[in-house]
Structures are given as structure tokens and as C-alpha cells.
Amino acid sequence: MQRAALLDAARSLLSEGGTDALTFPALAQRTGLARSSVYEYFRSRAAVVEELCAVDFPVWAAEIEAAMQAAGTPEAKIEAYVRRQLALVGDRRHRAVVAISASELDAGAREKIRAAHGGLIAMIVEALAALGHASPRLTATLLQGIVDAAVRRIELGAAEDPAEITEAAVALALRGTGR
């Protein structure tokens, strides 16, 4: 129960202030626990990050996968892949993952994030292969780069409306992945 409260507090802190806001004193204050109690659950900030990834990323990925499965054609799957990720930008789980990915973490935490990200990219490889791409894994990685750039643009509060950014990313993805 307290572990879940600590993770929820960590999501809030990351969403509100990025990785700099994720401190044990802040976690203790948000949850009403003593600072020493936070250390009973997590040995370091990286451990909090690793657990957030382990808990939140599969839920986020399942939402993207469900959107893709509902799409009929490879092109529609690509569109769903891009749109669903960008629709999740306002979600606290997503904001936490974005903040986490931008932080300076230990090698173990970084590897877990890379592995989770690799699973996300793997979702789109089949659709790209169905379109006849000779290197669908490479294309999937580059497609994710488009999504990541759009996410950053939305997160930064760019001059463009998030819907405009989404439409531009979808158009670029579909034109760039078409055969």
C-alpha cells in the first residue's frame, strides 16, 4: 500500500517538475512518511525509476498495442501507433516515463528503459514488414524518432497546438513509411 503511494507520489513529482523534483525528501513529504521510511522501500532514486518503468510502461504499451490491433491495415496500424502514443502525452504515467528517459540514471535503470522501449518499437516492425520494408526494424526505430520528437514538442508547450503536432507526425510517419 505504501509502495503504491510512493510510486504515485513519484509520478506526480516527475510530471510536475521532472527528475530534479524526484527526491526522497519530496517523496516523504508527499506521502506523509518519514524520509528514512522511503529508504525501506527504495534504495535509490534509480530504484524508484526502475519500478515505475516496470509498473507503468507495460500498461502504456498495452494501450498502444490495443489501438494497433483494432486497426485493419499496416498503414492504419502505423497511424494508431503514432496517434496513441501522442494521445498519452498528457497522462501522468507518460510524463513520468518521458521525465525518466531524460534523466541521468545508473546503467541498470537505463538498460531497463532501453529494453522497454525496444518492446514498443517491436510492436510496429510487423506492420512495416507487411509494407515491404527491407529493414523494418531500422524503419521502426526511425519512426519512433518521429514520435519522440513530437512528444518533446508537445511536452515543451510548443507554439503549435498538440493536435497540429499529432497530425504532422502522423502525416510524416505515413509518407515516410509508405512504399
XYZ file of C-alpha atoms in Angstrom:
179
model
C 0.000 0.000 0.000
C 2.744 2.483 0.940
C 4.854 1.350 -2.021
C 1.946 2.245 -4.329
C 1.589 5.621 -2.600
C 5.307 6.265 -3.090
C 5.051 5.388 -6.788
C 2.029 7.636 -7.184
C 3.914 10.466 -5.481
C 6.898 9.819 -7.749
C 4.655 10.071 -10.837
C 3.294 13.374 -9.604
C 6.717 14.777 -8.829
C 8.095 13.719 -12.217
C 5.060 15.134 -14.005
C 5.251 18.437 -12.190
C 8.969 19.070 -12.011
C 10.919 16.441 -13.943
C 13.658 14.316 -12.479
C 15.041 17.121 -10.321
C 11.786 17.072 -8.347
C 12.093 13.353 -7.590
C 13.884 13.346 -4.244
C 13.436 11.223 -1.172
C 12.546 14.235 0.990
C 9.849 15.184 -1.555
C 8.550 11.606 -1.648
C 8.409 11.561 2.140
C 6.571 14.871 2.259
C 4.030 13.812 -0.394
C 3.249 10.527 1.322
C 3.488 11.655 4.938
C 6.231 9.099 5.598
C 9.500 9.750 7.360
C 12.399 10.130 4.967
C 14.028 7.042 6.474
C 10.868 5.066 5.654
C 11.237 5.865 1.957
C 14.636 4.129 2.059
C 12.944 0.997 3.400
C 11.088 0.722 0.080
C 13.683 2.064 -2.361
C 17.453 2.142 -2.029
C 17.907 4.960 -4.549
C 16.174 7.274 -6.985
C 17.148 4.857 -9.750
C 15.259 2.088 -7.931
C 12.125 4.251 -7.904
C 12.585 4.882 -11.621
C 13.092 1.193 -12.368
C 9.919 0.266 -10.531
C 7.925 2.998 -12.261
C 9.084 1.637 -15.604
C 8.247 -1.919 -14.573
C 4.746 -0.903 -13.469
C 3.767 1.856 -15.905
C 5.415 1.019 -19.198
C 3.534 -2.282 -19.737
C 0.203 -0.517 -19.191
C 1.143 2.229 -21.627
C 2.433 -0.297 -24.177
C -0.762 -2.372 -23.870
C -2.833 0.696 -24.756
C -0.729 1.272 -27.858
C -0.902 -2.393 -28.810
C -4.694 -2.458 -28.387
C -5.052 0.569 -30.663
C -2.869 -1.135 -33.263
C -4.810 -4.408 -33.059
C -8.051 -2.535 -33.711
C -6.563 -1.158 -36.948
C -7.029 -3.233 -40.074
C -4.234 -2.337 -42.482
C -0.497 -1.878 -41.930
C -0.936 1.838 -42.637
C -3.742 2.054 -40.083
C -1.533 0.249 -37.546
C 1.226 2.817 -38.108
C -1.265 5.640 -37.668
C -2.637 4.056 -34.477
C 0.916 3.569 -33.162
C 1.710 7.259 -33.595
C -1.663 8.643 -32.520
C -1.962 6.549 -29.362
C 1.497 7.462 -28.143
C 0.835 11.147 -28.707
C -2.593 10.887 -27.064
C -0.848 9.547 -23.953
C 1.390 12.609 -23.621
C -0.903 14.246 -21.046
C -1.145 11.065 -18.975
C 0.914 11.169 -15.742
C 2.365 7.726 -16.497
C 3.658 9.010 -19.794
C 5.021 12.217 -18.339
C 6.893 10.165 -15.782
C 8.395 7.934 -18.490
C 9.452 10.992 -20.511
C 10.999 12.625 -17.461
C 12.733 9.389 -16.581
C 14.187 8.936 -20.040
C 15.703 12.408 -19.884
C 17.433 11.858 -16.559
C 20.876 10.760 -15.575
C 20.338 7.242 -14.286
C 22.587 4.340 -13.488
C 23.334 1.738 -16.160
C 20.796 -0.768 -14.823
C 17.916 1.703 -14.944
C 18.933 2.882 -18.420
C 19.049 -0.709 -19.669
C 15.540 -1.413 -18.363
C 14.242 1.692 -20.124
C 16.002 0.681 -23.365
C 14.527 -2.814 -23.158
C 11.024 -1.451 -22.605
C 11.469 0.996 -25.481
C 12.672 -1.873 -27.669
C 9.442 -3.699 -26.943
C 7.491 -0.668 -28.084
C 9.438 -0.494 -31.337
C 8.974 -4.234 -31.881
C 5.192 -3.674 -31.998
C 5.405 -1.820 -35.285
C 8.002 -3.980 -37.060
C 5.406 -6.439 -38.398
C 3.316 -3.669 -39.975
C 6.410 -2.215 -41.604
C 7.474 -5.644 -42.889
C 3.974 -6.088 -44.353
C 4.540 -2.864 -46.294
C 7.665 -4.415 -47.812
C 10.403 -2.583 -45.954
C 13.751 -4.290 -46.390
C 14.831 -3.187 -42.894
C 11.629 -2.949 -40.855
C 13.467 -2.804 -37.501
C 15.535 0.182 -38.641
C 12.428 1.850 -40.064
C 10.607 1.209 -36.769
C 13.428 2.867 -34.845
C 13.321 5.898 -37.118
C 9.523 6.026 -36.888
C 9.835 6.079 -33.105
C 12.193 9.020 -33.552
C 9.351 10.932 -35.210
C 7.080 10.073 -32.293
C 9.739 11.045 -29.750
C 10.275 14.415 -31.474
C 6.525 15.068 -31.477
C 6.310 14.098 -27.795
C 9.088 16.543 -26.930
C 7.369 19.269 -28.967
C 4.074 18.716 -27.140
C 5.753 18.427 -23.714
C 7.655 21.678 -24.252
C 4.404 23.534 -24.908
C 5.390 24.435 -28.450
C 3.614 27.220 -30.321
C 1.652 24.641 -32.290
C -1.438 23.027 -30.885
C -0.870 19.378 -29.828
C -3.457 18.297 -32.417
C -1.440 20.043 -35.144
C 1.737 18.335 -33.958
C -0.062 14.975 -33.952
C -1.381 15.464 -37.488
C 2.060 16.479 -38.750
C 3.679 13.455 -37.082
C 1.065 11.063 -38.497
C 1.459 12.525 -41.998
C 5.232 12.291 -41.809
C 5.081 8.741 -40.470
C 2.678 7.562 -43.156
C 4.528 9.256 -46.023
C 7.865 8.127 -44.677
C 6.839 4.506 -44.149
C 4.786 4.087 -47.308
C 6.118 2.052 -50.202
